[in-house]
Short mmCIF file of C-alpha atoms in Angstrom, two decimals:
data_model
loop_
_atom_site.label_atom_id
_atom_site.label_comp_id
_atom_site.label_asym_id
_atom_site.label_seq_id
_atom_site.Cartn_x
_atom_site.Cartn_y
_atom_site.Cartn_z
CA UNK A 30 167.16 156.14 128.59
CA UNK A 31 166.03 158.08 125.50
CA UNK A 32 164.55 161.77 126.49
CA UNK A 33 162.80 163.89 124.31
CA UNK A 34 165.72 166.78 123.56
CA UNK A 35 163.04 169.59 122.13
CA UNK A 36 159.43 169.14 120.86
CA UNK A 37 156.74 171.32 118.66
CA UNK A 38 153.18 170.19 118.86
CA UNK A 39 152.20 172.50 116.58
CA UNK A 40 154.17 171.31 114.48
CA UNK A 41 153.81 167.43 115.82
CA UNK A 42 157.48 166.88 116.14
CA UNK A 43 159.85 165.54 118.46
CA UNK A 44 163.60 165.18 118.93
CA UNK A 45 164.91 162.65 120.85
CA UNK A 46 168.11 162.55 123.06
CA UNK A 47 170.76 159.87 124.20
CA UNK A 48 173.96 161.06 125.70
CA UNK A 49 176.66 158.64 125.81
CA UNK A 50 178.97 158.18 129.04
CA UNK A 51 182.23 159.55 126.55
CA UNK A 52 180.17 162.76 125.96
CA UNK A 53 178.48 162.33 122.73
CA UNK A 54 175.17 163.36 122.26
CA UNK A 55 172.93 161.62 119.61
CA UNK A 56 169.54 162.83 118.34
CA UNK A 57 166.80 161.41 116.99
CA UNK A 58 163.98 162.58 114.47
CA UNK A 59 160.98 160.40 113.93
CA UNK A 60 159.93 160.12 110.61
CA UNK A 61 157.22 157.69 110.12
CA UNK A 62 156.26 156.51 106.46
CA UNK A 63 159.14 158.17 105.18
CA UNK A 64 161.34 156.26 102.63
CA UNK A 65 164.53 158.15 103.02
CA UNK A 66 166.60 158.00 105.72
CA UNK A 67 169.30 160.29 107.10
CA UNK A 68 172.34 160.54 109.16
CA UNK A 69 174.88 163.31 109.89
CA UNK A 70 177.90 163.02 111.75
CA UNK A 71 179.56 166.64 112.84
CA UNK A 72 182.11 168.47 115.16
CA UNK A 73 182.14 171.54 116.38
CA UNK A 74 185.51 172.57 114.32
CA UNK A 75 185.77 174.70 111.52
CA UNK A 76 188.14 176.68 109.01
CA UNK A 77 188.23 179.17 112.31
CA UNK A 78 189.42 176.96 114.61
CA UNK A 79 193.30 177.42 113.77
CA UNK A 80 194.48 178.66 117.32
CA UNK A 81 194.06 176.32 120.29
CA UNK A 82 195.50 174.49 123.04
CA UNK A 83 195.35 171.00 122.07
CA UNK A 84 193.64 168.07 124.52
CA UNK A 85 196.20 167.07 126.92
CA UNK A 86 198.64 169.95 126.51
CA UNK A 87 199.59 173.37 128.47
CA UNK A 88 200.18 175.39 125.81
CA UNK A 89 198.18 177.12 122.80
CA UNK A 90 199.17 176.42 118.86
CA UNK A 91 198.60 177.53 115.70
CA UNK A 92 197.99 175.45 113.08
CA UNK A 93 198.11 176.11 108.88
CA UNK A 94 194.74 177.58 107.49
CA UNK A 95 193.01 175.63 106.04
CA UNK A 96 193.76 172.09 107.89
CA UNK A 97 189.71 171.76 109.11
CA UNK A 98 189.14 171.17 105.32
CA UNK A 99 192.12 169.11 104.40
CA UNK A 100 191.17 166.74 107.14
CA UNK A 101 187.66 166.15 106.24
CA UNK A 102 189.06 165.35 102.99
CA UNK A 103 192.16 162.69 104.55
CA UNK A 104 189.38 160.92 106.62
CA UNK A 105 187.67 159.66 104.02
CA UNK A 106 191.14 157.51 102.83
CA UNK A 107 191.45 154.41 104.66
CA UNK A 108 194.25 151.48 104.38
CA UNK A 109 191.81 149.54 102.23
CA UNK A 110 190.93 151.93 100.27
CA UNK A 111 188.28 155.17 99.05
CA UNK A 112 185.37 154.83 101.89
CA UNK A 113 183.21 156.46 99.09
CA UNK A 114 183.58 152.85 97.35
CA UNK A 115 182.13 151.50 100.22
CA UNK A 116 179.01 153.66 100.39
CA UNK A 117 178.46 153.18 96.53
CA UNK A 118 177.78 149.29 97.38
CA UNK A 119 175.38 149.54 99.94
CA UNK A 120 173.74 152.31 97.27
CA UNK A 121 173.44 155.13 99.56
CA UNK A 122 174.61 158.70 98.72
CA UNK A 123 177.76 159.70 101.08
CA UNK A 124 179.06 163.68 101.64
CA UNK A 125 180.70 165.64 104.13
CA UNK A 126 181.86 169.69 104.28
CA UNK A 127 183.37 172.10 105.79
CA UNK A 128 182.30 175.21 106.71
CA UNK A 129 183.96 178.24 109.33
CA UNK A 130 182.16 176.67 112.12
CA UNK A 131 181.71 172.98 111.42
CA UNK A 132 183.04 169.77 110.27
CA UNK A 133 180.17 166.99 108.82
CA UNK A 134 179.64 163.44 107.64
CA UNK A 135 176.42 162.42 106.14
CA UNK A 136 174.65 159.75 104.30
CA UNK A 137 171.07 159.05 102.71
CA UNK A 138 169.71 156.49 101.85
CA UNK A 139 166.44 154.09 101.65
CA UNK A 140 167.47 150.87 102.50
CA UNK A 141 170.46 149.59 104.70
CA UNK A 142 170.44 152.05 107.15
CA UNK A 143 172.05 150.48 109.87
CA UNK A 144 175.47 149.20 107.49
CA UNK A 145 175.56 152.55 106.33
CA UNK A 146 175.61 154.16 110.01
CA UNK A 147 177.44 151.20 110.75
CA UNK A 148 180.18 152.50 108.04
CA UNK A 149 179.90 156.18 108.99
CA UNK A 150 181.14 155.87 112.53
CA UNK A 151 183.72 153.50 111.58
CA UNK A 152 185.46 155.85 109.11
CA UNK A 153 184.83 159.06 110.94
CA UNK A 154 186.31 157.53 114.46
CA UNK A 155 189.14 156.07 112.75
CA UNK A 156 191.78 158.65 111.39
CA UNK A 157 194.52 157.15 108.89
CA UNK A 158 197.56 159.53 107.64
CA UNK A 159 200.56 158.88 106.34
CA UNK A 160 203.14 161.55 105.40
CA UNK A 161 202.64 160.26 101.52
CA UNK A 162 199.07 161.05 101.65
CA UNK A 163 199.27 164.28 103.19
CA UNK A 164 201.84 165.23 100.43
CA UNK A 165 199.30 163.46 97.85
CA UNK A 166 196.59 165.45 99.14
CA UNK A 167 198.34 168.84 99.36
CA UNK A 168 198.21 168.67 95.42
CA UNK A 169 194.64 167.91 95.15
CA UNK A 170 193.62 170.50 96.96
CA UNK A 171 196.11 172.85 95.90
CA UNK A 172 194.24 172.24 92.62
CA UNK A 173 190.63 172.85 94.14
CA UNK A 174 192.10 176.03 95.46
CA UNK A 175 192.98 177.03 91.95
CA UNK A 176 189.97 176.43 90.64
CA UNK A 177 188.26 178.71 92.87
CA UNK A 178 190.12 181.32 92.42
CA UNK A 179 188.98 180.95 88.89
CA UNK A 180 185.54 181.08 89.89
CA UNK A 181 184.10 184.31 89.82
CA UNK A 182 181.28 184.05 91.92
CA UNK A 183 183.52 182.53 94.55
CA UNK A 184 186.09 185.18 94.03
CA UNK A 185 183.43 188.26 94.10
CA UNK A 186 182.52 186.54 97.72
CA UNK A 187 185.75 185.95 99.03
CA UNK A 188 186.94 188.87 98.35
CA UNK A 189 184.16 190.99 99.98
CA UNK A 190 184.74 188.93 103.07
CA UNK A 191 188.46 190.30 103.10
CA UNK A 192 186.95 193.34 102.76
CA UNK A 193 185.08 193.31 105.31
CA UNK A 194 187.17 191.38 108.01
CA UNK A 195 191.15 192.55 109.11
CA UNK A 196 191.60 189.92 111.67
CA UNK A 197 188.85 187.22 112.24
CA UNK A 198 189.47 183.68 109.93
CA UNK A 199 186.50 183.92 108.12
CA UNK A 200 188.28 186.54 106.06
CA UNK A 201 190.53 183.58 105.17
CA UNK A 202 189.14 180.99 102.28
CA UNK A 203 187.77 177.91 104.05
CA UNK A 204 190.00 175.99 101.90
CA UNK A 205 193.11 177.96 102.93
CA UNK A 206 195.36 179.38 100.76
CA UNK A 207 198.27 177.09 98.51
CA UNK A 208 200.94 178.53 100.67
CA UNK A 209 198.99 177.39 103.98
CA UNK A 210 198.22 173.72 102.60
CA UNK A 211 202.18 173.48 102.10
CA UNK A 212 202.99 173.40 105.53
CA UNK A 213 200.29 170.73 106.96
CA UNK A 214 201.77 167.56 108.48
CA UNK A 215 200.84 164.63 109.04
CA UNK A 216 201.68 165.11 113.29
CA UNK A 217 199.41 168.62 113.00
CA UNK A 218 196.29 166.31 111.24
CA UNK A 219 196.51 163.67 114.11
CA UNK A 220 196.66 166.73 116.50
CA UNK A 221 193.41 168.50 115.36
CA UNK A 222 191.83 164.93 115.29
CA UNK A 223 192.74 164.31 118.54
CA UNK A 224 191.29 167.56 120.03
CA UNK A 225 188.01 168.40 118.20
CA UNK A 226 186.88 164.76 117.30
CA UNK A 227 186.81 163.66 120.89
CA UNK A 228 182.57 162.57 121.05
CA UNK A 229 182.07 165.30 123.99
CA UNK A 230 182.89 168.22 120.63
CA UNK A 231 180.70 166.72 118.14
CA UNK A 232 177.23 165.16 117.85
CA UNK A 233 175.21 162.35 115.79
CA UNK A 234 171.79 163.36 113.95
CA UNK A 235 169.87 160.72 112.66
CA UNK A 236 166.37 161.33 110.86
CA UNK A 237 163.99 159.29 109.39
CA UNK A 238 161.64 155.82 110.09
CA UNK A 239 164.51 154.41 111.80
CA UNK A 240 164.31 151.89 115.22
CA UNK A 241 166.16 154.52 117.68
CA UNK A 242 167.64 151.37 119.77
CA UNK A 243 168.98 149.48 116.92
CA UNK A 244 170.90 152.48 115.72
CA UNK A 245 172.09 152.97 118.98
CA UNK A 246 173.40 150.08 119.90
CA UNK A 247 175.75 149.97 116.02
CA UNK A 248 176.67 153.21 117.80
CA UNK A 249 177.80 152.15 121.02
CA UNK A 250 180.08 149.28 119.94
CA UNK A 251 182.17 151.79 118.08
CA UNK A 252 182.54 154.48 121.24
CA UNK A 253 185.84 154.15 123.59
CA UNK A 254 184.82 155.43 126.87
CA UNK A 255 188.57 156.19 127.55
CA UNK A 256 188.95 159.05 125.48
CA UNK A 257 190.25 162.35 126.75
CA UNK A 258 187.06 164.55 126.11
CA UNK A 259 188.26 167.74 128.51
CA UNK A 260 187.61 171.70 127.69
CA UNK A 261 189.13 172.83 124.39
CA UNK A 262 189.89 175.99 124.25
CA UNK A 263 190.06 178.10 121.42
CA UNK A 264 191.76 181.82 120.55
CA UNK A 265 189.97 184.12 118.09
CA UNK A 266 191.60 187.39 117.49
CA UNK A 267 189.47 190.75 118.49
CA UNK A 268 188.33 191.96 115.07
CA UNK A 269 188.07 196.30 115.24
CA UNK A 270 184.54 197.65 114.38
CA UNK A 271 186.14 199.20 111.27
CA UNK A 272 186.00 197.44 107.77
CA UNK A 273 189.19 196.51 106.09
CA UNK A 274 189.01 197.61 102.75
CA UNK A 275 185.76 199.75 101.50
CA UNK A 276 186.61 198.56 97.52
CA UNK A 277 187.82 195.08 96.14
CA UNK A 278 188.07 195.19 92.11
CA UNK A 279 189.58 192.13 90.17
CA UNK A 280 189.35 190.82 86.61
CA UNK A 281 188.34 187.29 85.51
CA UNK A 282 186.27 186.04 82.67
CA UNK A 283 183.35 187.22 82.98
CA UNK A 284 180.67 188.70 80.08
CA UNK A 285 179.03 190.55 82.94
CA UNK A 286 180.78 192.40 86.10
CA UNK A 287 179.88 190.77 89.51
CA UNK A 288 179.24 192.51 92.73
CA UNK A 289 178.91 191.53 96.07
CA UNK A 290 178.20 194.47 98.60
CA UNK A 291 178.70 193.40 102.56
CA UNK A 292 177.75 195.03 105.69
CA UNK A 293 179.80 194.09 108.74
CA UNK A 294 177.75 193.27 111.24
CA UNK A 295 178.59 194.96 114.57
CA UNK A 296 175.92 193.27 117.09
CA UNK A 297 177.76 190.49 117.85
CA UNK A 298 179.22 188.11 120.90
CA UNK A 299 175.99 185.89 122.13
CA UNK A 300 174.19 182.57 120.68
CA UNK A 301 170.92 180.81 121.63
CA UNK A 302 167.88 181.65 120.65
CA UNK A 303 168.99 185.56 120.50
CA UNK A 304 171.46 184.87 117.72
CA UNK A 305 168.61 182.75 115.99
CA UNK A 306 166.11 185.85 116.71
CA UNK A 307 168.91 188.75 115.32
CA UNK A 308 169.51 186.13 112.13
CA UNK A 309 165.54 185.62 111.15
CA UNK A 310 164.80 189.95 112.00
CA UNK A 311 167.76 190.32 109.45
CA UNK A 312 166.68 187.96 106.58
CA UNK A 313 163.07 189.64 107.23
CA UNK A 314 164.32 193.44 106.93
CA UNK A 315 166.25 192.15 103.64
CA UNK A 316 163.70 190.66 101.90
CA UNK A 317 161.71 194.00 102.76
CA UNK A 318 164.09 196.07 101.40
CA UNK A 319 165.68 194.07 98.53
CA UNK A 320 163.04 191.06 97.73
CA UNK A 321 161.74 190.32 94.02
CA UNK A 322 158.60 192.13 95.10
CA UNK A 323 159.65 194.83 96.11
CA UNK A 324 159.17 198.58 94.55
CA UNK A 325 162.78 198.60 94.65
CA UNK A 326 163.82 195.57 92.95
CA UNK A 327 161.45 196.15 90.28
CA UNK A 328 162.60 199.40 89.10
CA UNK A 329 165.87 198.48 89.36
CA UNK A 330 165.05 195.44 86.81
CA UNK A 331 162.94 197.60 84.42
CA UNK A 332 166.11 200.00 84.25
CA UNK A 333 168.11 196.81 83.57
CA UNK A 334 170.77 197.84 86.17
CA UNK A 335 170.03 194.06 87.80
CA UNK A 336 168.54 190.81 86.52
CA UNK A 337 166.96 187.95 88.33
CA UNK A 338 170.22 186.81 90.22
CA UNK A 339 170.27 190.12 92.62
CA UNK A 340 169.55 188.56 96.17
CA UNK A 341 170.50 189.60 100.08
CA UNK A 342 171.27 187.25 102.99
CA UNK A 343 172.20 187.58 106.40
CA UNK A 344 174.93 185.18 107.86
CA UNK A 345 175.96 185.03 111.36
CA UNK A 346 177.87 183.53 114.45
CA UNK A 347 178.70 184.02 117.80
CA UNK A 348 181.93 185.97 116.57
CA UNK A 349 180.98 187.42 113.49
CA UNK A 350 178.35 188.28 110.71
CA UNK A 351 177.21 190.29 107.52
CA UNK A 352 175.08 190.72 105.18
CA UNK A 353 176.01 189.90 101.52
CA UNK A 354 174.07 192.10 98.68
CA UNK A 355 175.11 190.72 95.37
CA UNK A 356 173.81 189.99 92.06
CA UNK A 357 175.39 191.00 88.06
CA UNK A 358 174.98 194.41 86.58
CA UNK A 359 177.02 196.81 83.98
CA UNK A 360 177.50 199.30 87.24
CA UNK A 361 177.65 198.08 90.29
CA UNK A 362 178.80 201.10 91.64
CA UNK A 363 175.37 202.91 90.82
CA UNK A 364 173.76 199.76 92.38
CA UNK A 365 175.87 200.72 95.71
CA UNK A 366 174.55 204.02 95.68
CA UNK A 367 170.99 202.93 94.81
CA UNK A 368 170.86 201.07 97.84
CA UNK A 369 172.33 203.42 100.60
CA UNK A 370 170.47 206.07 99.22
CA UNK A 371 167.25 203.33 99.43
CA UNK A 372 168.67 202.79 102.91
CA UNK A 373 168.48 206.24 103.87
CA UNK A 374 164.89 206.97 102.53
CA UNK A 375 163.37 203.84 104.47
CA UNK A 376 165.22 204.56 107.75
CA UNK A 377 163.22 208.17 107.52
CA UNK A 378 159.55 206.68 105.61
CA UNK A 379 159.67 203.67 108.00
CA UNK A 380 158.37 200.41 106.84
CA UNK A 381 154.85 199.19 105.90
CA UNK A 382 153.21 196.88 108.24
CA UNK A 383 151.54 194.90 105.86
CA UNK A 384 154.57 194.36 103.64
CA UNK A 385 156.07 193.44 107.02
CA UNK A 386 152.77 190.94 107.98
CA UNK A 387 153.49 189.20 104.67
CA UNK A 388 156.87 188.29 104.46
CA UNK A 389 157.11 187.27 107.99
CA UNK A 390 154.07 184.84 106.86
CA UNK A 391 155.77 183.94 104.17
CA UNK A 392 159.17 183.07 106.15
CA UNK A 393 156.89 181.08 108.79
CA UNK A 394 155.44 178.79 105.41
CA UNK A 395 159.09 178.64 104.27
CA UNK A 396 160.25 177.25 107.74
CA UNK A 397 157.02 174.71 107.96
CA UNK A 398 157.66 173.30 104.32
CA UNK A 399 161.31 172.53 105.49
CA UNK A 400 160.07 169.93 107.85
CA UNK A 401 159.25 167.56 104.49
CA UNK A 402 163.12 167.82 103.76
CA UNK A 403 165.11 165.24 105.99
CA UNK A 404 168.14 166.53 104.63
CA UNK A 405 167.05 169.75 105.61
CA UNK A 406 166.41 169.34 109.04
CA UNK A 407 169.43 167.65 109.70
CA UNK A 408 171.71 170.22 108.62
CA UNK A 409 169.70 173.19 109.73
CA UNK A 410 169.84 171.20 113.09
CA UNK A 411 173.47 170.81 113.01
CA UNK A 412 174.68 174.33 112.85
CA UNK A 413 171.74 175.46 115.47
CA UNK A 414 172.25 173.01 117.60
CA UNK A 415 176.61 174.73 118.27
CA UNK A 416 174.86 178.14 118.13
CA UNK A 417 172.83 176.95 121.23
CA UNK A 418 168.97 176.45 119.84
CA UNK A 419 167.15 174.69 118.75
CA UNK A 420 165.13 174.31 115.33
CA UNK A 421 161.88 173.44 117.00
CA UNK A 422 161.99 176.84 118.62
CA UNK A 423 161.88 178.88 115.06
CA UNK A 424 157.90 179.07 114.72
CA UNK A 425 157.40 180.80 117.91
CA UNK A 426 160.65 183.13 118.04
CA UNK A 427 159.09 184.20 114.20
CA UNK A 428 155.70 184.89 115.39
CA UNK A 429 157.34 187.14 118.46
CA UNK A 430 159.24 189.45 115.49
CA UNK A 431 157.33 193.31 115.27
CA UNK A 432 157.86 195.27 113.12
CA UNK A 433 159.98 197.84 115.74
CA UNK A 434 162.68 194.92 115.78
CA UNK A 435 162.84 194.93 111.95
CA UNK A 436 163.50 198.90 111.99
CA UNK A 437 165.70 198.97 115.02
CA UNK A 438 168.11 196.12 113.48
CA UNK A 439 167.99 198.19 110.05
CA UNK A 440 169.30 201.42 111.76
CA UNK A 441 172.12 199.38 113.85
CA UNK A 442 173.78 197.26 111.22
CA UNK A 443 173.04 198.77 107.34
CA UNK A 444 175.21 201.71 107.61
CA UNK A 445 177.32 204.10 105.29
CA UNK A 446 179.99 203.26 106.95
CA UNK A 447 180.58 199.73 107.51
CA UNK A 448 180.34 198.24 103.96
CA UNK A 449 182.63 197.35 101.39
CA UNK A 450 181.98 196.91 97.72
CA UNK A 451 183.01 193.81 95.78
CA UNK A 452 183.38 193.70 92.21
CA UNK A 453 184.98 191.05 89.16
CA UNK A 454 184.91 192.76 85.71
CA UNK A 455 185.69 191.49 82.69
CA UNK A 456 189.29 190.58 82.10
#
């Protein structure tokens, strides 16, 4: 029987719920009148993950860094051939990534839903790797790996989150590094399939003006109810209060230097709807201190120490999070001391409520407008749905923000002391 998971009448929308007897969950977003349709396939395994004790075993291993992404990328190679060939004929649009945290499949499309759902569960559930492939693969991705390196926005990022981080994976590229990919086999790919693609780790989001039973039922002829689907468990290592390194400074071909500046977050170790809360108070104090319409901002641009791609956001987990300041400028070490000396002078002035009434308005329009995105929702469900909300909660947990929360979570996490500076100059 199909229950209704979370619901917003406010917002006059439901999610619906059907848990299958091998433990995986699969939810359902009515979208009446709507063209497009939407599915997204995803398991609670990311570019963290690397430490565990596999299903059916005693003891914990460590695998390469890096294998969460290689394996999204080997799943998609089947005996017959490139699954993305597949997708092309029955003209939908097919994608997957890889982030710390997750592992996802997804399709759109507006017609031929149900062969295209039909297709996603048939690849995902169905692993194929050979020890040629894996050694095929190693080079493509040895390749991709290369080519961010050579990226300098990616590099300016990366490197602030080595900064930041001495222990936990994300300081690690999602990707892993060429040396890491080296050392995958084909035995260690089966093994992380085995373990985090069992149904009772990952869940099924379909969205759109779909017949729920019909797409259950293509579901449930693909589903082995024999699978092992016990407790994984999973090591991360403590990561110290301290930052790593407080300066990062590489060259790469830039006209412009780059700068990312990132505050460690220290308020960490809980999900639900408390994570959601800490994640929407951040994103509110940022765009309060560092928005386009702010005082600040503005002088900064009409000094022309920044330009319009200077922007702030809050990331966060269970196990970590930081905020990422970043933008281009000819000295980004002025723009560092701009903004803890900015810091300093609002933690003692305070902020203004109205400036506060307004952007958490304008956050609240943000979140409603979202709705008319399928793609959207799906994702935004996926990665709240492993943090332990839900996305129908947002409206009201917004509307219960006060100002006191934004000033007590500016005095707790941006610091003088738990930053580190970024920068890529000009080779």
């Amino acid at each position: 029987m199909n229950k209704i998971y979370s619901e917003n009448k406010r917002l006059e929308e439901k999610i619906y719920l059907r848990e299958l007897d091998n433990g995986l969950k699969i939810f359902f977003m009515p979208k009446e009148g709507y063209t497009k349709k939407h599915a997204i396939y995803a398991t609670n395994y990311g570019s963290n993950d690397n430490k565990f004790i596999p299903l059916g075993e005693s003891d914990s291993i460590e695998v390469p860094e890096g294998i969460a992404h290689f394996l999204e990328h080997k799943l998609f190679e089947q005996p017959e051939g490139n699954i993305f060939n597949e997708f092309s004929q029955l003209g939908s649009y097919v994608n997957a990534f890889t982030n710390y945290n997750q592992t996802a499949y997804l399709f759109s499309c507006t017609d031929k839903f149900y062969e295209n759902l039909d297709l996603l569960i048939k690849f995902v559930q169905s692993p194929y790797f050979t020890d040629d492939s894996v050694e095929k693969e190693k080079g493509i991705i040895e390749q991709e790996i290369r080519m961010y390196d050579d990226s300098p926005r990616w590099r300016v990022f990366s490197n602030c989150l080595s900064g930041l981080y001495k222990e936990y994976p994300v300081r690690v590229d999602i990707a892993g590094t060429v040396e890491s990919i080296k050392e995958i086999t084909k035995e260690d790919l089966y093994k992380c399939y085995n373990t985090f693609y069992n149904p009772k780790n990952m869940i099924l989001f379909i969205i759109g003006d779909i017949d729920f039973d019909k797409a259950l039922n293509i579901i449930e002829k693909h589903q082995n109810p024999s699978i092992d689907n016990g407790i994984i468990k999973r090591f991360y290592p403590k990561e110290p209060r301290e930052i790593n390194e407080s300066l990062i400074e590489t060259n790469l071909s830039v006209s412009t230097p780059l700068f990312n500046i990132g505050f460690k977050d220290l308020n960490i170790g809980f999900g639900g709807t408390r994570l959601i809360e800490k994640e929407m108070v951040t994103n509110i104090l940022l765009d309060l201190m560092f928005g386009d319409s702010t005082e600040f901002y503005n002088t900064l641009y009409d000094k022309g120490l920044i330009n319009k791609s200077f922007g702030a956001q809050y990331v966060g987990n269970k196990g970590y999070g930081h905020t990422i300041i970043g933008g281009e400028s000819e000295n980004p070490k002025r723009i560092l001391n701009e903004i803890l000396n900015h810091l300093k002078s609002i933690k003692e002035s305070g902020l203004l409520k109205d400036d506060f009434n307004r952007v958490k308005n304008k956050m609240m329009g943000y979140y409603i407008m979202d709705f008319n995105s399928i793609e959207s929702v799906a994702s935004s469900f996926i990665s709240k749905y492993y943090n332990g909300a839900s996305i129908l909660d947002y409206l009201s947990i917004i509307e219960d923000i006060t100002l006191n929360d934004i000033m007590e979570r500016l005095n707790e996490h941006l610091t003088a002391d738990n930053y580190t500076l970024s920068i890529v100059k000009p080779s």
